[in-house]
Coordinates of C-alpha atoms (C1' of nucleotides) in Angstrom, one line a residue:
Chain A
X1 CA 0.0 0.0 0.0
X2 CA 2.0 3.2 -1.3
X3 CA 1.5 6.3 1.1
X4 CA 1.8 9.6 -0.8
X5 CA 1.9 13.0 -0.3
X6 CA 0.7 15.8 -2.5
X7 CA 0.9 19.6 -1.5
X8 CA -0.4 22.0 -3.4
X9 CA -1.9 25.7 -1.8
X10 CA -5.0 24.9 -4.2
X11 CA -7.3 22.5 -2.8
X12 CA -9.1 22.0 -6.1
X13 CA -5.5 20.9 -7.9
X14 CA -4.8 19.0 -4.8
X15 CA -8.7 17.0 -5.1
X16 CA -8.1 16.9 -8.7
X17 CA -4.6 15.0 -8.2
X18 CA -6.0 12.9 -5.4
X19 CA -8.7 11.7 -7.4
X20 CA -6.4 11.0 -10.6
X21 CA -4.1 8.8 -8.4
X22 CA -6.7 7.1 -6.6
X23 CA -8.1 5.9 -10.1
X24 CA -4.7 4.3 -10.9
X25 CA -3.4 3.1 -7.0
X26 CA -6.9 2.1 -5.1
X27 CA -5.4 0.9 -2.4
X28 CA -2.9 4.4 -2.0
X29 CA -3.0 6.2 1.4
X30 CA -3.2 9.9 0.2
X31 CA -2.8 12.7 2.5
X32 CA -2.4 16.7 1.8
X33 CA -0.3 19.6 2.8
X34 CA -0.9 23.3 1.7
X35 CA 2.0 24.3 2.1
X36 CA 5.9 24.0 2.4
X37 CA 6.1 24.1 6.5
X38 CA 3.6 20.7 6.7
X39 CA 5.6 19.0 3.7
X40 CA 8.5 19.2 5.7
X41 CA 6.8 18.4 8.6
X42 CA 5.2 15.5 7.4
X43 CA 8.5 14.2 5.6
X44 CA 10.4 14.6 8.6
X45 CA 7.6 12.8 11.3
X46 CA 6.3 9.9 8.6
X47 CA 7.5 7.8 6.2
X48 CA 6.6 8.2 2.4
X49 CA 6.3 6.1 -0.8
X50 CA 6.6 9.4 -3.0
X51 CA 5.7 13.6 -2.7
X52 CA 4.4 15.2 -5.2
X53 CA 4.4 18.8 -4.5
X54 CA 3.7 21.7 -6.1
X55 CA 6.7 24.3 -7.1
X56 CA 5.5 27.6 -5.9
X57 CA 3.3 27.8 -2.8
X58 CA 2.9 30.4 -0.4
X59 CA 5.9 31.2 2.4
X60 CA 8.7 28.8 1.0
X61 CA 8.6 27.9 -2.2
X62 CA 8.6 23.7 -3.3
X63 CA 12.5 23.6 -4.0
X64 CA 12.6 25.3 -0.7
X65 CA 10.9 22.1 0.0
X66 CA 12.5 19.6 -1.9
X67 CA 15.6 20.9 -0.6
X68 CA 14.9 20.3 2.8
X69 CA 13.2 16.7 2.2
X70 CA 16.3 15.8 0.6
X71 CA 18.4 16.4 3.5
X72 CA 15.7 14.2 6.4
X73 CA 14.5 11.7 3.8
X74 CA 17.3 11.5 1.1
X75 CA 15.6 8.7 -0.6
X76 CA 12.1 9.8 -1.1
X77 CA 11.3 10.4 -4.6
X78 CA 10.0 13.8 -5.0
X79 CA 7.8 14.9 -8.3
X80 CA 7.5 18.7 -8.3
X81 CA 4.5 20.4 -10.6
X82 CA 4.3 23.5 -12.1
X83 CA 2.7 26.1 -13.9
X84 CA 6.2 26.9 -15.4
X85 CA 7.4 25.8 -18.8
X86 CA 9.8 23.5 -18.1
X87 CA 12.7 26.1 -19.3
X88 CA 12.1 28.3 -16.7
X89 CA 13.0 25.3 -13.6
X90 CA 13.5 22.2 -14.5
X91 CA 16.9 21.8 -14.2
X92 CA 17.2 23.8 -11.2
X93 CA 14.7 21.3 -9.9
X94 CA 16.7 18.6 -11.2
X95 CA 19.9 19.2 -9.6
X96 CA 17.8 19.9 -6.6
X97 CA 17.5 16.5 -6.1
X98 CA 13.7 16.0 -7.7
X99 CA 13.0 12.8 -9.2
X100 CA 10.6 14.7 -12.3
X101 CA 9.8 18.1 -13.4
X102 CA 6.0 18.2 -14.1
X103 CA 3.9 20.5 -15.8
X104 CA 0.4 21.4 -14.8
X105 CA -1.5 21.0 -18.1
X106 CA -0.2 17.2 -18.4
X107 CA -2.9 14.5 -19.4
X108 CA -3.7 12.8 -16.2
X109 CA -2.2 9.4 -17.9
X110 CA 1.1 11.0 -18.1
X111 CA 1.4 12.2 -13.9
X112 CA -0.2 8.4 -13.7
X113 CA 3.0 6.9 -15.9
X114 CA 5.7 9.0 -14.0
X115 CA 4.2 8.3 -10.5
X116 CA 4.9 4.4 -11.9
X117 CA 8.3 5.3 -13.4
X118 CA 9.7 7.2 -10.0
X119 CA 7.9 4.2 -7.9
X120 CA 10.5 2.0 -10.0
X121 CA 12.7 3.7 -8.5
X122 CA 13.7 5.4 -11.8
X123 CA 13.5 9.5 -12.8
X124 CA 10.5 10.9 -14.7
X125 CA 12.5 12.8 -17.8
X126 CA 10.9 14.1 -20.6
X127 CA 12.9 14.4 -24.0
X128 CA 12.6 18.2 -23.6
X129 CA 14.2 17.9 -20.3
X130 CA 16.5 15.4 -21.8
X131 CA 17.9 17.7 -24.4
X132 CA 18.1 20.5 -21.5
X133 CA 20.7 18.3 -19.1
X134 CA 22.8 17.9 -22.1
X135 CA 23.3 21.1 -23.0
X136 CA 23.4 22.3 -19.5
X137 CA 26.7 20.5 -18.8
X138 CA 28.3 23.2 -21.0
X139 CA 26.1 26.0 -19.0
X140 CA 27.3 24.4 -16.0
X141 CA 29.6 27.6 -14.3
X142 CA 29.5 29.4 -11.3
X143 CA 28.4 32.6 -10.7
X144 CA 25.4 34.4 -12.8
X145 CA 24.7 34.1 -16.3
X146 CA 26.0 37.9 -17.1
X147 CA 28.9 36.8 -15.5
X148 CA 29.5 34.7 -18.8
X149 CA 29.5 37.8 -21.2
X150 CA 32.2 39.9 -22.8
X151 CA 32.4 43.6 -21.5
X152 CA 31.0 44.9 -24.8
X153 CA 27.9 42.1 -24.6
X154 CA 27.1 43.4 -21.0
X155 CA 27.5 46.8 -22.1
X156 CA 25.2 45.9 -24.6
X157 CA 22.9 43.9 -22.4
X158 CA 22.2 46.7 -19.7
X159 CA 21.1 49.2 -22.7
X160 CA 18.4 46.6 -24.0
X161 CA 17.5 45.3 -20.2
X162 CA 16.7 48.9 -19.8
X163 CA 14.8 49.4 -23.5
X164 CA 17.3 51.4 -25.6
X165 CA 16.4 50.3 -29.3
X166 CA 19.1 48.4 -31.4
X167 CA 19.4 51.5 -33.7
X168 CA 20.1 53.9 -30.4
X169 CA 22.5 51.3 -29.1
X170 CA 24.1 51.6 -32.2
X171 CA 24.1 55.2 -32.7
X172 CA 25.3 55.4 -29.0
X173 CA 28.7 53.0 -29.4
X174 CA 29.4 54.0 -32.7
X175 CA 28.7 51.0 -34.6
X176 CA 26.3 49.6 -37.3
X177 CA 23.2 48.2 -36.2
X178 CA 24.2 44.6 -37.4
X179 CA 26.3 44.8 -34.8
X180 CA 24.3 45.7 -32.0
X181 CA 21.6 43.1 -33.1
X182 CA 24.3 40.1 -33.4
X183 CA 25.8 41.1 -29.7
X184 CA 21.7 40.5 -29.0
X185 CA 21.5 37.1 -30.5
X186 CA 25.0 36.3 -28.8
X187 CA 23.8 37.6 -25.1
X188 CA 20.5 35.4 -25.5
X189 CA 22.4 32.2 -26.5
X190 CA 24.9 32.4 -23.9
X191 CA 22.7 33.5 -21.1
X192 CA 20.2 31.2 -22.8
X193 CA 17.1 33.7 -22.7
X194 CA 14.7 33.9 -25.5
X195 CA 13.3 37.9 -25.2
X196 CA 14.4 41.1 -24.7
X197 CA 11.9 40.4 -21.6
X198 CA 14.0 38.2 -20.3
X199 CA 16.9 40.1 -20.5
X200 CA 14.5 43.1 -18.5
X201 CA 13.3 40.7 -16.5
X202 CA 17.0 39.3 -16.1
X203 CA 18.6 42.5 -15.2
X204 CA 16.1 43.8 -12.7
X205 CA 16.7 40.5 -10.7
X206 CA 20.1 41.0 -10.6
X207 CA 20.2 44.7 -9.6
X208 CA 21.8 45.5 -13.5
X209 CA 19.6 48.2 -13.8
Chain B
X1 CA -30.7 18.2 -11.6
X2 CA -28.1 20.7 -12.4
X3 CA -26.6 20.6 -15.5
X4 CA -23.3 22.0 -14.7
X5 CA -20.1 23.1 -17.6
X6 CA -16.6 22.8 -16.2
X7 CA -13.8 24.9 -18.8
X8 CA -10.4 24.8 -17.5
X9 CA -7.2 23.4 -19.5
X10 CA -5.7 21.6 -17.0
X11 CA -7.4 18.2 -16.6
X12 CA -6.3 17.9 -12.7
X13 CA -8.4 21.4 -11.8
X14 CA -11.1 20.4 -13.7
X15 CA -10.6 16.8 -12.1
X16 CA -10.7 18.8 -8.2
X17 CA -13.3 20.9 -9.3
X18 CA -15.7 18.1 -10.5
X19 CA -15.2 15.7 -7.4
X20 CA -15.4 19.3 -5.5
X21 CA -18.9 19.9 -6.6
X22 CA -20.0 16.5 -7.0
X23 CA -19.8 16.5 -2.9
X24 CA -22.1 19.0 -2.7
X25 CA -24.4 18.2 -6.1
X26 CA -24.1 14.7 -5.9
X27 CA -27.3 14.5 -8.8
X28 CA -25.7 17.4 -10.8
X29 CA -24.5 16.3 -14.4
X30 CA -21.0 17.9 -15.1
X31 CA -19.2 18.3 -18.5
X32 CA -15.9 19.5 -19.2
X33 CA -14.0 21.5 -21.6
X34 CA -10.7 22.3 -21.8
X35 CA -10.5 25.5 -23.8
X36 CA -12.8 28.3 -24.7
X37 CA -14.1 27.6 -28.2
X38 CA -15.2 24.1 -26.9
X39 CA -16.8 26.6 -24.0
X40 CA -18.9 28.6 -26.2
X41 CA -20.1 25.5 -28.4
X42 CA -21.2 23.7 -25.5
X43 CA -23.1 26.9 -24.3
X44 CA -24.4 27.4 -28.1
X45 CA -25.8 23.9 -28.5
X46 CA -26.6 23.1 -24.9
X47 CA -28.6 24.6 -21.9
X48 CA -26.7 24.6 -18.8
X49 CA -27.6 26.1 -15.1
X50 CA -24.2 27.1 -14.3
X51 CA -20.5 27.5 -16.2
X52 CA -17.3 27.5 -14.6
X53 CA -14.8 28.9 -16.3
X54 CA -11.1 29.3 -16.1
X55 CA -9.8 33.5 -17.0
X56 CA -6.7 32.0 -19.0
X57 CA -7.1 29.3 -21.7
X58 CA -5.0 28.7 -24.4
X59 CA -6.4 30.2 -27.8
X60 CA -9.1 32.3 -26.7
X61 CA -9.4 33.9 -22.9
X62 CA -12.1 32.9 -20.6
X63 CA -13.3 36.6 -20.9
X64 CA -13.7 35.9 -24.6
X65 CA -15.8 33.4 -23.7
X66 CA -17.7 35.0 -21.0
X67 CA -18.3 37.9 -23.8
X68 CA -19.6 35.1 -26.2
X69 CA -21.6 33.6 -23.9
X70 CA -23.7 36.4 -22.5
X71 CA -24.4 36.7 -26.1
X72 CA -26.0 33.5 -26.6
X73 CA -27.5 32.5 -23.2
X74 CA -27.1 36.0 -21.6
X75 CA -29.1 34.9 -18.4
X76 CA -26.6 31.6 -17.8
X77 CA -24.6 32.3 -14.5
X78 CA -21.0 32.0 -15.1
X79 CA -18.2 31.9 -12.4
X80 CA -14.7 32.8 -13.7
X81 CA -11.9 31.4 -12.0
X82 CA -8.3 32.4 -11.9
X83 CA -4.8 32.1 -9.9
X84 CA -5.0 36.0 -10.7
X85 CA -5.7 38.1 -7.5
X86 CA -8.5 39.9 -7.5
X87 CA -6.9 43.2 -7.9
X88 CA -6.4 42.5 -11.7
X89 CA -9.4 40.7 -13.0
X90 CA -12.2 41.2 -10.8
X91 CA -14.1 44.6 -11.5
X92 CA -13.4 43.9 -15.4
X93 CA -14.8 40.4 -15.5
X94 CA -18.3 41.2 -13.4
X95 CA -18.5 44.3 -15.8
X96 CA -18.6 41.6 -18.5
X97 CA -21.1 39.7 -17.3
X98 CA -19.8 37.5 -15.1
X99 CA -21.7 36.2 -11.7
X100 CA -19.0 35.9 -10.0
X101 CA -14.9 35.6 -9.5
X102 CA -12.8 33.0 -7.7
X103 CA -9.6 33.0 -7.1
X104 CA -8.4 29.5 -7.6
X105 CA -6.5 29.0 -4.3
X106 CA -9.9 29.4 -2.2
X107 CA -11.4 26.7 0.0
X108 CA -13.9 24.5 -1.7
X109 CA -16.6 25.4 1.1
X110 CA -16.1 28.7 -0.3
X111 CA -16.7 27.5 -3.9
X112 CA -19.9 25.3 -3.2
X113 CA -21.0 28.5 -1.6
X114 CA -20.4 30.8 -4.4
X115 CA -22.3 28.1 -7.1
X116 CA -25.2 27.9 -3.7
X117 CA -26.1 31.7 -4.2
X118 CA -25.1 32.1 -8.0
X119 CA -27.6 29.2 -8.9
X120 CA -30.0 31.1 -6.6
X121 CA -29.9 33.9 -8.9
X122 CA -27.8 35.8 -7.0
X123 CA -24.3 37.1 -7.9
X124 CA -21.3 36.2 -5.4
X125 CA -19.4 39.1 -4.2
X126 CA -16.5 38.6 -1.5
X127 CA -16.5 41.5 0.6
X128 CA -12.9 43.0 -0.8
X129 CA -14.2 43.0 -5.1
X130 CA -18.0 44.9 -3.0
X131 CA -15.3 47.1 -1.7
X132 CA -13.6 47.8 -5.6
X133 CA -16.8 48.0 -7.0
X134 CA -17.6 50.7 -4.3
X135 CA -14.9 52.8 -4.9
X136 CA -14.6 52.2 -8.7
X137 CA -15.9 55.2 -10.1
X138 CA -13.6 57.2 -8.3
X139 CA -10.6 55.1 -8.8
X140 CA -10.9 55.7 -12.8
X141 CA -8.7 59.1 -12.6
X142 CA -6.5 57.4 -9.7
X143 CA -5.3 53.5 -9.3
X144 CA -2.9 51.7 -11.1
X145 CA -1.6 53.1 -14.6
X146 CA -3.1 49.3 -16.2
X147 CA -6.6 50.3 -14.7
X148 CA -6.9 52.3 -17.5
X149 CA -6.7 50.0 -20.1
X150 CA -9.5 48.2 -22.1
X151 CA -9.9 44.5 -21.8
X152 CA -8.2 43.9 -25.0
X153 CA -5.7 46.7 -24.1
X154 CA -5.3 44.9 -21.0
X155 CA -4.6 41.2 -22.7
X156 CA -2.0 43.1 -25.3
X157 CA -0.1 44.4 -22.1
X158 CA 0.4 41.3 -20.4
X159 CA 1.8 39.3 -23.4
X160 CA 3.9 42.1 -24.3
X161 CA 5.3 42.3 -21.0
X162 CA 6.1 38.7 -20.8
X163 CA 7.9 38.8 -24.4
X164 CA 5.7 37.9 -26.5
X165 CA 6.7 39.5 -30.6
X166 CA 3.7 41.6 -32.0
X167 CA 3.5 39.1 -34.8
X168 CA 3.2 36.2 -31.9
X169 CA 0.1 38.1 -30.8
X170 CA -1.4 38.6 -33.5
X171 CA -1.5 35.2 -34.8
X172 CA -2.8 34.2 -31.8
X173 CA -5.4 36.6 -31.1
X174 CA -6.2 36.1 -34.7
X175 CA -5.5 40.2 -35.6
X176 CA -3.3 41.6 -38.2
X177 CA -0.1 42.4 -36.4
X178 CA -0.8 46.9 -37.0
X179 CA -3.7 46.3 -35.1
X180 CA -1.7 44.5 -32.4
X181 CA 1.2 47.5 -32.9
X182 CA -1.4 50.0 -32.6
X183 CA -2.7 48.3 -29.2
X184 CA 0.9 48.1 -27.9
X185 CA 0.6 52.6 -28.9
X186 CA -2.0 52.9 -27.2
X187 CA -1.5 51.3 -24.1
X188 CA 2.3 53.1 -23.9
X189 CA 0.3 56.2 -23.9
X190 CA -2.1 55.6 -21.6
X191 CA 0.4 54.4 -19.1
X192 CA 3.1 57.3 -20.1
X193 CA 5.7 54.5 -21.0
X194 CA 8.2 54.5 -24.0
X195 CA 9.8 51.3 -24.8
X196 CA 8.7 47.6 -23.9
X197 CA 11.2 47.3 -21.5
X198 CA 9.3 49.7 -19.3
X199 CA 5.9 47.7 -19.9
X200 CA 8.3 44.7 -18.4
X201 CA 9.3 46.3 -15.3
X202 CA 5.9 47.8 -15.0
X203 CA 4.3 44.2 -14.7
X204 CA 6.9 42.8 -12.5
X205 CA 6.2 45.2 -9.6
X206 CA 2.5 45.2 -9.7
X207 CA 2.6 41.7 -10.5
X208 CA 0.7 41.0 -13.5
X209 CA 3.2 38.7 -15.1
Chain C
dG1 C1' -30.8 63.7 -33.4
dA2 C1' -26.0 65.3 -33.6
dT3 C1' -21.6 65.3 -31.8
dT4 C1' -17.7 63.5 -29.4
dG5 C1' -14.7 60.2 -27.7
dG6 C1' -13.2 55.5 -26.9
dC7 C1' -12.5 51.0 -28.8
dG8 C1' -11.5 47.4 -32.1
dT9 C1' -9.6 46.9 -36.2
dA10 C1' -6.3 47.5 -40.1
dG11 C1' -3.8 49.4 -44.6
dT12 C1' 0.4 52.0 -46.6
dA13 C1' 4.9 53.5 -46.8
dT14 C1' 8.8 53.4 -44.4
dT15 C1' 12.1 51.9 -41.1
dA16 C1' 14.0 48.7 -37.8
dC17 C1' 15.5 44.3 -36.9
dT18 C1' 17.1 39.5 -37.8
dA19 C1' 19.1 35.1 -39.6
dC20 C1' 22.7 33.9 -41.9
dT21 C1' 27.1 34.6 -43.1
dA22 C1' 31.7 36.4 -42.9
dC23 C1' 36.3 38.5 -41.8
dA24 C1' 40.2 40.1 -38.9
dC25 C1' 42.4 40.0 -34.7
dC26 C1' 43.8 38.2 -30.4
dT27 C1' 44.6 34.6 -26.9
dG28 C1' 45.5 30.2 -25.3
dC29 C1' 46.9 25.6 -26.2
dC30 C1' 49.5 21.8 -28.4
Chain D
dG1 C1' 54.2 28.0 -35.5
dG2 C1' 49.6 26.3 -36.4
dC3 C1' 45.0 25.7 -34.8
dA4 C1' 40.7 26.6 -32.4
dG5 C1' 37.8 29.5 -30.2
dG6 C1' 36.2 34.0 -28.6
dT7 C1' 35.4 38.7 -29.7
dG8 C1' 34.5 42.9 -32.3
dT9 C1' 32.6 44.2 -36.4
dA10 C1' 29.3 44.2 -40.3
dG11 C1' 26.8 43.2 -45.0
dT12 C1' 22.7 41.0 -47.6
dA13 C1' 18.2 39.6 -48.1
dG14 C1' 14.2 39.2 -46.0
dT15 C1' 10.8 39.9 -42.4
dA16 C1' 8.9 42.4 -38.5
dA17 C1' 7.4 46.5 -36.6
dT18 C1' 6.0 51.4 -36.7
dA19 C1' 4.1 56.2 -37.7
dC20 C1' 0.5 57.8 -39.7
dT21 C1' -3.9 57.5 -41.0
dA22 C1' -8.6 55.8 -41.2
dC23 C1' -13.1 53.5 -40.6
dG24 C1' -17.2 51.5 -38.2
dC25 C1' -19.6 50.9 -34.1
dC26 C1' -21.1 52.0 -29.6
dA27 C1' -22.1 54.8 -25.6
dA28 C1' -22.5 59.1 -23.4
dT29 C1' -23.6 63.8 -23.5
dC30 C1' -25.9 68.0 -25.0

DNA sequence: GATTGGCGTAGTATTACTACTACACCTGCC
DNA sequence: GGCAGGTGTAGTAGTAATACTACGCCAATC
């Protein structure tokens, strides 16, 4: 008889999950936390078959979580879910110590297949997620992404973080648009952001501008 | 017995929700849909007591919807649900109809309640949105800069903010992409920003993306 | 009823930007 | 010394976006 844990803030996600595992394990024992402080209490007082918990809940977050759970129960498998795409955390959640990186919208079938997979004692990876470790290994160097950049591609990275247009950048350093646009692309690949967004985004959480 | 239309893209909420009401409807007859043009067939072709609708769907929003279907079945009640807080959604969704807004992370006591009094022909209003709704009128020339915007306005903001190209949002808001560019004009004016950038850093610190 | 303003929508002419490609120079490594 | 990779720079062809303009519809106001 597996024992599981699933916490999630929402209780309609969490009866929704409940009900989707109880279809496929009848005889599980399924108990819910709202949050991050009862996970790890729960983790710490009881003994688990598998967590799935959700990635962003109120007061600590789920890698907070998972973090934590791996230290008192270094064997538990641990599925985290998300709104996310998995871009935005599943690595981080990954080398965190998770056992799979879920998203939210998945068919029921497919949370039903990993909880099987990570019972097995295996990891839940998607080929998306697959791709992602292989190319992280490259990625894989301390200190922040900007850290990675030449002085003229940070230069150029604060100016668009902060909404100067490619043709004012250009005008600005003295150099033909081109140029400006392929330090862009080159800032994006190496701190492997998609959108000037990001870079905003990016650069706000990192005190750049 | 209550015929009763559940739209939400993620199978587990619409999973929760559906054992959630069954609790308290145990003879209601629930359908589900997971995006909003299934939504508005349903409601064409079908007569229902009550829908309950989730704000953001891929392909067309859950206002869309709720715009659509007060056009075809204008007295149907419908709930909108969303992880949004209030603060963003609320006054704009009951000014298009809607019966009601719940915030997705709310206790499912809460939720049979709100479906109790909406089925009752009343509308549910939590005290805070009565409080809004109060003070509306007044908050036009004051409040937040995005309080300003139109619904569609509104919609552009958000996906600029997160990145989205103007080509991107027009495809799937099925527009031509000046109409979307002349929506992003617009909304830079009415907020007195200049670049995307700002729109960015404007959504991170009141939230919205 | 007439007028005004807001909203949703979009075309034209023009400009900005991008994917792809490339070159020269410098540094570090073998 | 030769090679590889990183950096700074930029052109071409094509696409994306924008300033300017405009229209229809609706609601509010006079």
């Amino acid at each position: 008889m597996r024992r599981i844990l699933i916490a999630d803030d929402h209780a309609i996600v969490r009866r929704g999950l409940k009900e989707i595992i109880l279809e496929a394990f009848p005889s599980a024992e399924i108990t819910e936390v709202a949050d991050a402080e009862d996970l790890i209490n729960k983790v710490v007082k009881e003994v688990w078959d598998i967590v799935l918990s959700d990635l962003s809940m109120p007061g600590r977050s789920g890698l907070e979580a998972l973090q934590q759970i791996k230290i008192h129960a270094p064997k538990l498998p641990v599925l985290i879910l998300s709104v996310y795409p998995e871009d935005q955390y599943a690595i981080r959640v990954l080398k965190a110590g998770a056992s799979g990186y879920l998203n939210k919208d998945m068919a029921p079938e497919e949370l039903v297949n990993a909880i099987h997979k990570v019972l097995s004692g295996r990891k839940y990876i998607t080929p998306s997620i697959a791709e992602k470790l292989a190319t992280n290994i490259d990625l894989n160097t301390q200190g922040p992404a900007h850290a990675r950049l030449s002085d003229r591609e940070f230069e150029v990275l604060k100016l668009l973080a902060a909404g100067k247009s490619i043709s004012d950048i250009a005008s600005s350093l003295f150099l033909s648009s081109t140029t400006v646009s392929t330090y862009r692309a080159r800032i994006l690949a190496k701190m492997n952001l998609k959108t000037n967004a990001d870079l905003t985004q990016y650069s706000l959480e990192n005190n750049l501008i």
